[in-house]
mmCIF file with all atom_site columns, C-alpha atoms in Angstrom:
data_model
loop_
_atom_site.group_PDB
_atom_site.id
_atom_site.type_symbol
_atom_site.label_atom_id
_atom_site.label_alt_id
_atom_site.label_comp_id
_atom_site.label_asym_id
_atom_site.label_entity_id
_atom_site.label_seq_id
_atom_site.pdbx_PDB_ins_code
_atom_site.Cartn_x
_atom_site.Cartn_y
_atom_site.Cartn_z
_atom_site.occupancy
_atom_site.B_iso_or_equiv
_atom_site.pdbx_formal_charge
_atom_site.auth_seq_id
_atom_site.auth_comp_id
_atom_site.auth_asym_id
_atom_site.auth_atom_id
_atom_site.pdbx_PDB_model_num
ATOM 1   C CA . MET A 1 1   ? 151.316 -3.722  128.373 1.00 90.00 ? 29  MET A CA 1
ATOM 2   C CA . LEU A 1 2   ? 149.424 -6.226  126.231 1.00 94.00 ? 30  LEU A CA 1
ATOM 3   C CA . TRP A 1 3   ? 145.803 -5.535  125.315 1.00 94.00 ? 31  TRP A CA 1
ATOM 4   C CA . THR A 1 4   ? 143.150 -7.143  123.146 1.00 94.00 ? 32  THR A CA 1
ATOM 5   C CA . SER A 1 5   ? 139.733 -6.126  121.844 1.00 93.00 ? 33  SER A CA 1
ATOM 6   C CA . THR A 1 6   ? 137.056 -7.266  119.439 1.00 92.00 ? 34  THR A CA 1
ATOM 7   C CA . ALA A 1 7   ? 134.784 -4.733  117.788 1.00 90.00 ? 35  ALA A CA 1
ATOM 8   C CA . PRO A 1 8   ? 131.067 -5.435  118.322 1.00 89.00 ? 36  PRO A CA 1
ATOM 9   C CA . ALA A 1 9   ? 128.457 -5.327  115.599 1.00 87.00 ? 37  ALA A CA 1
ATOM 10  C CA . GLY A 1 10  ? 127.922 -1.687  114.698 1.00 82.00 ? 38  GLY A CA 1
ATOM 11  C CA . PRO A 1 11  ? 131.034 -0.530  116.620 1.00 79.00 ? 39  PRO A CA 1
ATOM 12  C CA . ALA A 1 12  ? 131.227 3.052   117.826 1.00 82.00 ? 40  ALA A CA 1
ATOM 13  C CA . PRO A 1 13  ? 134.429 5.052   117.242 1.00 88.00 ? 41  PRO A CA 1
ATOM 14  C CA . THR A 1 14  ? 137.005 4.612   120.016 1.00 90.00 ? 42  THR A CA 1
ATOM 15  C CA . ARG A 1 15  ? 138.838 7.641   121.374 1.00 93.00 ? 43  ARG A CA 1
ATOM 16  C CA . VAL A 1 16  ? 142.478 6.704   122.083 1.00 95.00 ? 44  VAL A CA 1
ATOM 17  C CA . LEU A 1 17  ? 144.011 9.280   124.427 1.00 97.00 ? 45  LEU A CA 1
ATOM 18  C CA . PRO A 1 18  ? 147.630 10.402  124.048 1.00 97.00 ? 46  PRO A CA 1
ATOM 19  C CA . ASP A 1 19  ? 150.003 8.771   126.538 1.00 95.00 ? 47  ASP A CA 1
ATOM 20  C CA . GLY A 1 20  ? 153.574 9.152   125.244 1.00 93.00 ? 48  GLY A CA 1
ATOM 21  C CA . CYS A 1 21  ? 153.658 5.501   124.159 1.00 95.00 ? 49  CYS A CA 1
ATOM 22  C CA . LEU A 1 22  ? 154.106 3.680   120.871 1.00 97.00 ? 50  LEU A CA 1
ATOM 23  C CA . ASP A 1 23  ? 152.079 0.548   120.092 1.00 97.00 ? 51  ASP A CA 1
ATOM 24  C CA . LEU A 1 24  ? 152.887 -2.523  118.045 1.00 97.00 ? 52  LEU A CA 1
ATOM 25  C CA . LEU A 1 25  ? 149.514 -3.687  116.713 1.00 97.00 ? 53  LEU A CA 1
ATOM 26  C CA . TRP A 1 26  ? 147.897 -6.617  114.943 1.00 97.00 ? 54  TRP A CA 1
ATOM 27  C CA . SER A 1 27  ? 144.479 -6.305  113.341 1.00 96.00 ? 55  SER A CA 1
ATOM 28  C CA . SER A 1 28  ? 142.529 -9.174  111.826 1.00 94.00 ? 56  SER A CA 1
ATOM 29  C CA . ARG A 1 29  ? 141.680 -6.780  108.984 1.00 93.00 ? 57  ARG A CA 1
ATOM 30  C CA . ALA A 1 30  ? 144.770 -4.606  108.543 1.00 93.00 ? 58  ALA A CA 1
ATOM 31  C CA . GLY A 1 31  ? 147.574 -6.900  109.721 1.00 95.00 ? 59  GLY A CA 1
ATOM 32  C CA . LEU A 1 32  ? 150.617 -5.553  111.546 1.00 97.00 ? 60  LEU A CA 1
ATOM 33  C CA . LEU A 1 33  ? 150.768 -1.831  112.256 1.00 97.00 ? 61  LEU A CA 1
ATOM 34  C CA . VAL A 1 34  ? 152.630 0.667   114.399 1.00 98.00 ? 62  VAL A CA 1
ATOM 35  C CA . ALA A 1 35  ? 150.830 3.455   116.229 1.00 97.00 ? 63  ALA A CA 1
ATOM 36  C CA . GLY A 1 36  ? 153.071 6.401   116.860 1.00 96.00 ? 64  GLY A CA 1
ATOM 37  C CA . PRO A 1 37  ? 152.886 8.788   119.819 1.00 97.00 ? 65  PRO A CA 1
ATOM 38  C CA . ASP A 1 38  ? 149.872 11.060  119.525 1.00 97.00 ? 66  ASP A CA 1
ATOM 39  C CA . ARG A 1 39  ? 149.687 14.715  120.514 1.00 97.00 ? 67  ARG A CA 1
ATOM 40  C CA . THR A 1 40  ? 145.895 14.627  120.610 1.00 97.00 ? 68  THR A CA 1
ATOM 41  C CA . ALA A 1 41  ? 143.326 11.842  120.829 1.00 97.00 ? 69  ALA A CA 1
ATOM 42  C CA . PHE A 1 42  ? 143.135 9.467   117.889 1.00 96.00 ? 70  PHE A CA 1
ATOM 43  C CA . VAL A 1 43  ? 139.639 8.337   116.935 1.00 94.00 ? 71  VAL A CA 1
ATOM 44  C CA . SER A 1 44  ? 139.788 4.714   115.811 1.00 91.00 ? 72  SER A CA 1
ATOM 45  C CA . VAL A 1 45  ? 137.019 3.125   113.744 1.00 90.00 ? 73  VAL A CA 1
ATOM 46  C CA . SER A 1 46  ? 136.935 -0.672  113.459 1.00 92.00 ? 74  SER A CA 1
ATOM 47  C CA . THR A 1 47  ? 134.839 -2.962  111.308 1.00 91.00 ? 75  THR A CA 1
ATOM 48  C CA . PRO A 1 48  ? 132.310 -5.266  113.014 1.00 93.00 ? 76  PRO A CA 1
ATOM 49  C CA . GLY A 1 49  ? 134.078 -8.272  114.514 1.00 92.00 ? 77  GLY A CA 1
ATOM 50  C CA . GLU A 1 50  ? 137.555 -6.880  113.861 1.00 94.00 ? 78  GLU A CA 1
ATOM 51  C CA . ARG A 1 51  ? 140.016 -8.289  116.376 1.00 94.00 ? 79  ARG A CA 1
ATOM 52  C CA . TRP A 1 52  ? 142.895 -6.250  117.761 1.00 95.00 ? 80  TRP A CA 1
ATOM 53  C CA . VAL A 1 53  ? 145.964 -7.208  119.755 1.00 96.00 ? 81  VAL A CA 1
ATOM 54  C CA . GLY A 1 54  ? 148.330 -4.488  120.874 1.00 96.00 ? 82  GLY A CA 1
ATOM 55  C CA . LEU A 1 55  ? 151.608 -4.274  122.729 1.00 97.00 ? 83  LEU A CA 1
ATOM 56  C CA . ARG A 1 56  ? 151.946 -0.842  124.315 1.00 97.00 ? 84  ARG A CA 1
ATOM 57  C CA . LEU A 1 57  ? 155.602 0.117   124.647 1.00 97.00 ? 85  LEU A CA 1
ATOM 58  C CA . PRO A 1 58  ? 156.270 2.383   127.651 1.00 94.00 ? 86  PRO A CA 1
ATOM 59  C CA . PRO A 1 59  ? 157.361 5.978   127.013 1.00 94.00 ? 87  PRO A CA 1
ATOM 60  C CA . GLY A 1 60  ? 160.904 6.011   125.629 1.00 95.00 ? 88  GLY A CA 1
ATOM 61  C CA . VAL A 1 61  ? 161.052 2.282   124.774 1.00 96.00 ? 89  VAL A CA 1
ATOM 62  C CA . GLY A 1 62  ? 159.517 2.339   121.294 1.00 96.00 ? 90  GLY A CA 1
ATOM 63  C CA . PRO A 1 63  ? 162.557 3.594   119.343 1.00 97.00 ? 91  PRO A CA 1
ATOM 64  C CA . ALA A 1 64  ? 164.739 0.734   120.603 1.00 97.00 ? 92  ALA A CA 1
ATOM 65  C CA . VAL A 1 65  ? 162.138 -1.842  119.539 1.00 97.00 ? 93  VAL A CA 1
ATOM 66  C CA . LEU A 1 66  ? 161.046 -0.285  116.252 1.00 97.00 ? 94  LEU A CA 1
ATOM 67  C CA . GLY A 1 67  ? 164.414 1.015   115.117 1.00 96.00 ? 95  GLY A CA 1
ATOM 68  C CA . VAL A 1 68  ? 163.305 4.554   114.277 1.00 97.00 ? 96  VAL A CA 1
ATOM 69  C CA . PRO A 1 69  ? 163.066 7.793   116.268 1.00 97.00 ? 97  PRO A CA 1
ATOM 70  C CA . ALA A 1 70  ? 159.628 8.335   117.788 1.00 98.00 ? 98  ALA A CA 1
ATOM 71  C CA . ILE A 1 71  ? 159.371 11.728  116.076 1.00 97.00 ? 99  ILE A CA 1
ATOM 72  C CA . GLU A 1 72  ? 159.153 9.943   112.703 1.00 97.00 ? 100 GLU A CA 1
ATOM 73  C CA . LEU A 1 73  ? 155.969 8.168   113.843 1.00 98.00 ? 101 LEU A CA 1
ATOM 74  C CA . ARG A 1 74  ? 154.281 11.037  115.655 1.00 97.00 ? 102 ARG A CA 1
ATOM 75  C CA . ASP A 1 75  ? 150.518 11.212  115.023 1.00 97.00 ? 103 ASP A CA 1
ATOM 76  C CA . ARG A 1 76  ? 150.779 8.360   112.497 1.00 96.00 ? 104 ARG A CA 1
ATOM 77  C CA . ARG A 1 77  ? 149.555 4.790   111.985 1.00 96.00 ? 105 ARG A CA 1
ATOM 78  C CA . VAL A 1 78  ? 151.866 2.953   109.595 1.00 97.00 ? 106 VAL A CA 1
ATOM 79  C CA . PRO A 1 79  ? 152.153 -0.635  108.312 1.00 97.00 ? 107 PRO A CA 1
ATOM 80  C CA . LEU A 1 80  ? 154.999 -2.491  109.987 1.00 97.00 ? 108 LEU A CA 1
ATOM 81  C CA . ALA A 1 81  ? 156.282 -3.355  106.507 1.00 97.00 ? 109 ALA A CA 1
ATOM 82  C CA . ASP A 1 82  ? 157.166 0.318   106.014 1.00 97.00 ? 110 ASP A CA 1
ATOM 83  C CA . LEU A 1 83  ? 159.632 0.062   108.898 1.00 96.00 ? 111 LEU A CA 1
ATOM 84  C CA . TRP A 1 84  ? 160.969 -3.485  108.755 1.00 96.00 ? 112 TRP A CA 1
ATOM 85  C CA . GLY A 1 85  ? 160.461 -4.436  105.123 1.00 96.00 ? 113 GLY A CA 1
ATOM 86  C CA . ALA A 1 86  ? 157.777 -6.464  103.396 1.00 95.00 ? 114 ALA A CA 1
ATOM 87  C CA . ARG A 1 87  ? 159.450 -9.855  103.833 1.00 95.00 ? 115 ARG A CA 1
ATOM 88  C CA . GLN A 1 88  ? 159.944 -9.667  107.605 1.00 93.00 ? 116 GLN A CA 1
ATOM 89  C CA . ALA A 1 89  ? 156.514 -8.146  108.159 1.00 94.00 ? 117 ALA A CA 1
ATOM 90  C CA . ALA A 1 90  ? 154.860 -10.864 106.044 1.00 94.00 ? 118 ALA A CA 1
ATOM 91  C CA . THR A 1 91  ? 156.608 -13.615 108.027 1.00 94.00 ? 119 THR A CA 1
ATOM 92  C CA . LEU A 1 92  ? 155.451 -12.108 111.309 1.00 94.00 ? 120 LEU A CA 1
ATOM 93  C CA . ALA A 1 93  ? 151.937 -11.543 109.970 1.00 93.00 ? 121 ALA A CA 1
ATOM 94  C CA . ASP A 1 94  ? 151.632 -15.214 109.055 1.00 92.00 ? 122 ASP A CA 1
ATOM 95  C CA . ARG A 1 95  ? 152.598 -16.212 112.583 1.00 93.00 ? 123 ARG A CA 1
ATOM 96  C CA . ALA A 1 96  ? 150.436 -13.537 114.184 1.00 91.00 ? 124 ALA A CA 1
ATOM 97  C CA . GLY A 1 97  ? 147.311 -14.867 112.503 1.00 86.00 ? 125 GLY A CA 1
ATOM 98  C CA . THR A 1 98  ? 147.121 -17.670 115.073 1.00 88.00 ? 126 THR A CA 1
ATOM 99  C CA . ALA A 1 99  ? 149.096 -16.293 118.040 1.00 94.00 ? 127 ALA A CA 1
ATOM 100 C CA . ALA A 1 100 ? 149.272 -12.513 117.746 1.00 95.00 ? 128 ALA A CA 1
ATOM 101 C CA . ALA A 1 101 ? 149.939 -11.758 121.418 1.00 95.00 ? 129 ALA A CA 1
ATOM 102 C CA . ALA A 1 102 ? 152.836 -14.209 121.667 1.00 96.00 ? 130 ALA A CA 1
ATOM 103 C CA . VAL A 1 103 ? 154.351 -12.974 118.403 1.00 96.00 ? 131 VAL A CA 1
ATOM 104 C CA . LEU A 1 104 ? 154.225 -9.307  119.394 1.00 97.00 ? 132 LEU A CA 1
ATOM 105 C CA . VAL A 1 105 ? 155.807 -9.971  122.790 1.00 97.00 ? 133 VAL A CA 1
ATOM 106 C CA . GLU A 1 106 ? 158.486 -12.249 121.344 1.00 96.00 ? 134 GLU A CA 1
ATOM 107 C CA . VAL A 1 107 ? 159.569 -9.933  118.539 1.00 96.00 ? 135 VAL A CA 1
ATOM 108 C CA . ALA A 1 108 ? 159.589 -6.857  120.783 1.00 97.00 ? 136 ALA A CA 1
ATOM 109 C CA . ALA A 1 109 ? 161.695 -8.629  123.428 1.00 97.00 ? 137 ALA A CA 1
ATOM 110 C CA . ARG A 1 110 ? 164.122 -9.914  120.803 1.00 96.00 ? 138 ARG A CA 1
ATOM 111 C CA . ARG A 1 111 ? 164.605 -6.532  119.183 1.00 96.00 ? 139 ARG A CA 1
ATOM 112 C CA . LEU A 1 112 ? 164.950 -4.828  122.551 1.00 97.00 ? 140 LEU A CA 1
ATOM 113 C CA . ARG A 1 113 ? 167.729 -7.254  123.517 1.00 97.00 ? 141 ARG A CA 1
ATOM 114 C CA . ALA A 1 114 ? 169.444 -6.719  120.167 1.00 97.00 ? 142 ALA A CA 1
ATOM 115 C CA . ALA A 1 115 ? 169.360 -2.955  120.741 1.00 96.00 ? 143 ALA A CA 1
ATOM 116 C CA . GLY A 1 116 ? 170.993 -3.359  124.148 1.00 96.00 ? 144 GLY A CA 1
ATOM 117 C CA . GLY A 1 117 ? 167.827 -2.390  125.980 1.00 95.00 ? 145 GLY A CA 1
ATOM 118 C CA . PRO A 1 118 ? 165.954 0.911   126.030 1.00 94.00 ? 146 PRO A CA 1
ATOM 119 C CA . ASP A 1 119 ? 167.730 4.212   126.461 1.00 96.00 ? 147 ASP A CA 1
ATOM 120 C CA . PRO A 1 120 ? 167.816 4.597   130.278 1.00 96.00 ? 148 PRO A CA 1
ATOM 121 C CA . LEU A 1 121 ? 167.074 8.294   129.897 1.00 96.00 ? 149 LEU A CA 1
ATOM 122 C CA . GLY A 1 122 ? 163.504 7.567   128.770 1.00 96.00 ? 150 GLY A CA 1
ATOM 123 C CA . PRO A 1 123 ? 162.136 6.067   131.993 1.00 94.00 ? 151 PRO A CA 1
ATOM 124 C CA . ARG A 1 124 ? 163.905 8.690   134.094 1.00 96.00 ? 152 ARG A CA 1
ATOM 125 C CA . VAL A 1 125 ? 162.450 11.615  132.161 1.00 97.00 ? 153 VAL A CA 1
ATOM 126 C CA . ALA A 1 126 ? 158.974 10.091  131.958 1.00 96.00 ? 154 ALA A CA 1
ATOM 127 C CA . ALA A 1 127 ? 158.920 9.262   135.682 1.00 96.00 ? 155 ALA A CA 1
ATOM 128 C CA . SER A 1 128 ? 160.057 12.753  136.655 1.00 96.00 ? 156 SER A CA 1
ATOM 129 C CA . LEU A 1 129 ? 157.482 14.491  134.482 1.00 96.00 ? 157 LEU A CA 1
ATOM 130 C CA . ALA A 1 130 ? 154.731 12.051  135.482 1.00 94.00 ? 158 ALA A CA 1
ATOM 131 C CA . ALA A 1 131 ? 155.409 12.941  139.117 1.00 93.00 ? 159 ALA A CA 1
ATOM 132 C CA . GLY A 1 132 ? 154.816 16.607  138.312 1.00 92.00 ? 160 GLY A CA 1
ATOM 133 C CA . ALA A 1 133 ? 158.402 17.878  138.143 1.00 94.00 ? 161 ALA A CA 1
ATOM 134 C CA . THR A 1 134 ? 159.023 20.863  135.895 1.00 94.00 ? 162 THR A CA 1
ATOM 135 C CA . VAL A 1 135 ? 160.931 20.523  132.653 1.00 95.00 ? 163 VAL A CA 1
ATOM 136 C CA . THR A 1 136 ? 163.765 22.599  134.127 1.00 95.00 ? 164 THR A CA 1
ATOM 137 C CA . ALA A 1 137 ? 163.994 20.394  137.199 1.00 96.00 ? 165 ALA A CA 1
ATOM 138 C CA . THR A 1 138 ? 163.816 17.250  135.073 1.00 97.00 ? 166 THR A CA 1
ATOM 139 C CA . ALA A 1 139 ? 166.625 18.452  132.815 1.00 97.00 ? 167 ALA A CA 1
ATOM 140 C CA . ALA A 1 140 ? 168.800 19.152  135.845 1.00 96.00 ? 168 ALA A CA 1
ATOM 141 C CA . GLU A 1 141 ? 167.953 15.775  137.366 1.00 95.00 ? 169 GLU A CA 1
ATOM 142 C CA . VAL A 1 142 ? 169.083 13.854  134.271 1.00 96.00 ? 170 VAL A CA 1
ATOM 143 C CA . GLY A 1 143 ? 172.136 16.043  133.654 1.00 97.00 ? 171 GLY A CA 1
ATOM 144 C CA . LEU A 1 144 ? 171.065 17.767  130.446 1.00 97.00 ? 172 LEU A CA 1
ATOM 145 C CA . ASP A 1 145 ? 170.511 21.365  129.475 1.00 95.00 ? 173 ASP A CA 1
ATOM 146 C CA . PRO A 1 146 ? 166.982 22.217  128.269 1.00 92.00 ? 174 PRO A CA 1
ATOM 147 C CA . ARG A 1 147 ? 167.937 22.068  124.593 1.00 94.00 ? 175 ARG A CA 1
ATOM 148 C CA . GLY A 1 148 ? 169.571 18.682  125.051 1.00 96.00 ? 176 GLY A CA 1
ATOM 149 C CA . LEU A 1 149 ? 166.529 17.353  126.871 1.00 97.00 ? 177 LEU A CA 1
ATOM 150 C CA . HIS A 1 150 ? 164.257 18.632  124.114 1.00 97.00 ? 178 HIS A CA 1
ATOM 151 C CA . ARG A 1 151 ? 166.335 16.937  121.413 1.00 97.00 ? 179 ARG A CA 1
ATOM 152 C CA . ARG A 1 152 ? 166.508 13.612  123.252 1.00 97.00 ? 180 ARG A CA 1
ATOM 153 C CA . SER A 1 153 ? 162.808 13.757  124.118 1.00 98.00 ? 181 SER A CA 1
ATOM 154 C CA . ARG A 1 154 ? 161.790 14.151  120.484 1.00 98.00 ? 182 ARG A CA 1
ATOM 155 C CA . HIS A 1 155 ? 163.767 11.016  119.660 1.00 97.00 ? 183 HIS A CA 1
ATOM 156 C CA . LEU A 1 156 ? 162.433 8.998   122.594 1.00 97.00 ? 184 LEU A CA 1
ATOM 157 C CA . PHE A 1 157 ? 158.847 10.220  122.933 1.00 97.00 ? 185 PHE A CA 1
ATOM 158 C CA . GLY A 1 158 ? 158.005 11.930  119.658 1.00 97.00 ? 186 GLY A CA 1
ATOM 159 C CA . TYR A 1 159 ? 157.684 15.403  121.153 1.00 96.00 ? 187 TYR A CA 1
ATOM 160 C CA . GLY A 1 160 ? 159.442 17.739  123.550 1.00 97.00 ? 188 GLY A CA 1
ATOM 161 C CA . PRO A 1 161 ? 159.308 17.444  127.332 1.00 97.00 ? 189 PRO A CA 1
ATOM 162 C CA . LYS A 1 162 ? 156.716 20.210  127.723 1.00 97.00 ? 190 LYS A CA 1
ATOM 163 C CA . THR A 1 163 ? 154.249 18.324  125.549 1.00 97.00 ? 191 THR A CA 1
ATOM 164 C CA . LEU A 1 164 ? 154.997 15.053  127.315 1.00 97.00 ? 192 LEU A CA 1
ATOM 165 C CA . ALA A 1 165 ? 154.541 16.727  130.708 1.00 97.00 ? 193 ALA A CA 1
ATOM 166 C CA . ARG A 1 166 ? 151.202 18.160  129.607 1.00 97.00 ? 194 ARG A CA 1
ATOM 167 C CA . ILE A 1 167 ? 149.976 14.767  128.397 1.00 97.00 ? 195 ILE A CA 1
ATOM 168 C CA . LEU A 1 168 ? 151.124 12.976  131.553 1.00 97.00 ? 196 LEU A CA 1
ATOM 169 C CA . ARG A 1 169 ? 149.510 15.646  133.737 1.00 97.00 ? 197 ARG A CA 1
ATOM 170 C CA . MET A 1 170 ? 146.234 15.143  131.876 1.00 97.00 ? 198 MET A CA 1
ATOM 171 C CA . ARG A 1 171 ? 146.399 11.391  132.393 1.00 96.00 ? 199 ARG A CA 1
ATOM 172 C CA . ARG A 1 172 ? 147.258 11.867  136.076 1.00 96.00 ? 200 ARG A CA 1
ATOM 173 C CA . ALA A 1 173 ? 144.263 14.165  136.481 1.00 97.00 ? 201 ALA A CA 1
ATOM 174 C CA . LEU A 1 174 ? 141.856 11.783  134.745 1.00 97.00 ? 202 LEU A CA 1
ATOM 175 C CA . ALA A 1 175 ? 143.077 8.850   136.837 1.00 97.00 ? 203 ALA A CA 1
ATOM 176 C CA . LEU A 1 176 ? 142.403 10.877  139.974 1.00 97.00 ? 204 LEU A CA 1
ATOM 177 C CA . ALA A 1 177 ? 138.981 12.005  138.737 1.00 97.00 ? 205 ALA A CA 1
ATOM 178 C CA . ARG A 1 178 ? 138.005 8.395   138.017 1.00 96.00 ? 206 ARG A CA 1
ATOM 179 C CA . THR A 1 179 ? 138.383 7.622   141.723 1.00 96.00 ? 207 THR A CA 1
ATOM 180 C CA . GLY A 1 180 ? 135.574 10.069  142.456 1.00 96.00 ? 208 GLY A CA 1
ATOM 181 C CA . VAL A 1 181 ? 137.618 13.141  143.426 1.00 97.00 ? 209 VAL A CA 1
ATOM 182 C CA . PRO A 1 182 ? 135.751 16.351  142.411 1.00 97.00 ? 210 PRO A CA 1
ATOM 183 C CA . LEU A 1 183 ? 137.204 18.099  139.375 1.00 97.00 ? 211 LEU A CA 1
ATOM 184 C CA . ALA A 1 184 ? 138.031 21.279  141.300 1.00 97.00 ? 212 ALA A CA 1
ATOM 185 C CA . GLU A 1 185 ? 140.163 19.245  143.698 1.00 98.00 ? 213 GLU A CA 1
ATOM 186 C CA . VAL A 1 186 ? 141.633 17.246  140.822 1.00 98.00 ? 214 VAL A CA 1
ATOM 187 C CA . ALA A 1 187 ? 142.745 20.486  139.179 1.00 98.00 ? 215 ALA A CA 1
ATOM 188 C CA . ALA A 1 188 ? 144.417 21.746  142.359 1.00 97.00 ? 216 ALA A CA 1
ATOM 189 C CA . ARG A 1 189 ? 146.166 18.449  143.062 1.00 96.00 ? 217 ARG A CA 1
ATOM 190 C CA . SER A 1 190 ? 147.326 17.979  139.468 1.00 96.00 ? 218 SER A CA 1
ATOM 191 C CA . GLY A 1 191 ? 148.924 21.378  138.963 1.00 94.00 ? 219 GLY A CA 1
ATOM 192 C CA . TYR A 1 192 ? 146.242 23.236  136.995 1.00 97.00 ? 220 TYR A CA 1
ATOM 193 C CA . ALA A 1 193 ? 145.406 26.847  137.808 1.00 96.00 ? 221 ALA A CA 1
ATOM 194 C CA . ASP A 1 194 ? 141.749 25.941  138.373 1.00 97.00 ? 222 ASP A CA 1
ATOM 195 C CA . GLN A 1 195 ? 139.001 23.649  137.096 1.00 97.00 ? 223 GLN A CA 1
ATOM 196 C CA . ALA A 1 196 ? 138.469 25.777  133.995 1.00 98.00 ? 224 ALA A CA 1
ATOM 197 C CA . HIS A 1 197 ? 142.145 25.349  133.095 1.00 98.00 ? 225 HIS A CA 1
ATOM 198 C CA . LEU A 1 198 ? 141.810 21.577  133.543 1.00 98.00 ? 226 LEU A CA 1
ATOM 199 C CA . THR A 1 199 ? 138.734 21.483  131.320 1.00 98.00 ? 227 THR A CA 1
ATOM 200 C CA . ARG A 1 200 ? 140.374 23.555  128.571 1.00 98.00 ? 228 ARG A CA 1
ATOM 201 C CA . ASP A 1 201 ? 143.518 21.441  128.553 1.00 98.00 ? 229 ASP A CA 1
ATOM 202 C CA . VAL A 1 202 ? 141.697 18.111  128.531 1.00 98.00 ? 230 VAL A CA 1
ATOM 203 C CA . ARG A 1 203 ? 139.449 19.294  125.706 1.00 98.00 ? 231 ARG A CA 1
ATOM 204 C CA . ALA A 1 204 ? 142.471 20.477  123.704 1.00 98.00 ? 232 ALA A CA 1
ATOM 205 C CA . LEU A 1 205 ? 144.217 17.113  124.102 1.00 98.00 ? 233 LEU A CA 1
ATOM 206 C CA . THR A 1 206 ? 141.226 14.799  123.736 1.00 97.00 ? 234 THR A CA 1
ATOM 207 C CA . GLY A 1 207 ? 138.553 16.738  121.862 1.00 96.00 ? 235 GLY A CA 1
ATOM 208 C CA . VAL A 1 208 ? 136.030 16.402  124.688 1.00 97.00 ? 236 VAL A CA 1
ATOM 209 C CA . PRO A 1 209 ? 135.639 17.794  128.232 1.00 97.00 ? 237 PRO A CA 1
ATOM 210 C CA . PRO A 1 210 ? 136.821 15.663  131.166 1.00 97.00 ? 238 PRO A CA 1
ATOM 211 C CA . THR A 1 211 ? 133.277 14.732  132.223 1.00 96.00 ? 239 THR A CA 1
ATOM 212 C CA . THR A 1 212 ? 132.849 12.834  128.949 1.00 95.00 ? 240 THR A CA 1
ATOM 213 C CA . LEU A 1 213 ? 135.846 10.645  129.847 1.00 96.00 ? 241 LEU A CA 1
ATOM 214 C CA . LEU A 1 214 ? 134.654 9.721   133.324 1.00 94.00 ? 242 LEU A CA 1
ATOM 215 C CA . PRO A 1 215 ? 132.466 6.754   134.325 1.00 86.00 ? 243 PRO A CA 1
ATOM 216 C CA . ARG A 1 216 ? 128.761 7.496   134.380 1.00 77.00 ? 244 ARG A CA 1
#
């Protein structure tokens, strides 16, 4: 998914919620960066007028594009030069200055082809957990024992399947709540013990209660 933003004058911090994804980023101030998979919300602070373009790589796809295990980037924001070398990053940065979106898409597609595509296990695990399947059931579905699934998940997503399942459940719950469903019903439908459990888990992952993340 491609996204863009421009910070207004006097920008407020932006709370980026964990989602199991890695992002390839261009900033008019900082250049080319990689955002690793977060375990908790990352609070981003931009300068006034700073322009951002980001390519969000679906869960499990990032390692094939970036060339490193997701666990090495967990909870980090790193210059692309640290991963691909100063020369290649500088060449891409020069091009990105006038056409960042096209450059990010082109380089990600090229590297994904060179890697032979993403590991097919990633989408299968993410889809199973996003649908609410247990880690045990997901491991059985993809033909791995729990330890094998944990090891592969750290490489693909940056954390084990239990953490990924918790993050995806939180995102599923917030998406449902944003349609106007009451939080007590959201909790029941999303697999939480009750609304209090939902509130505690969302706060632990994002730093704020779910009501703060809903439209006013």
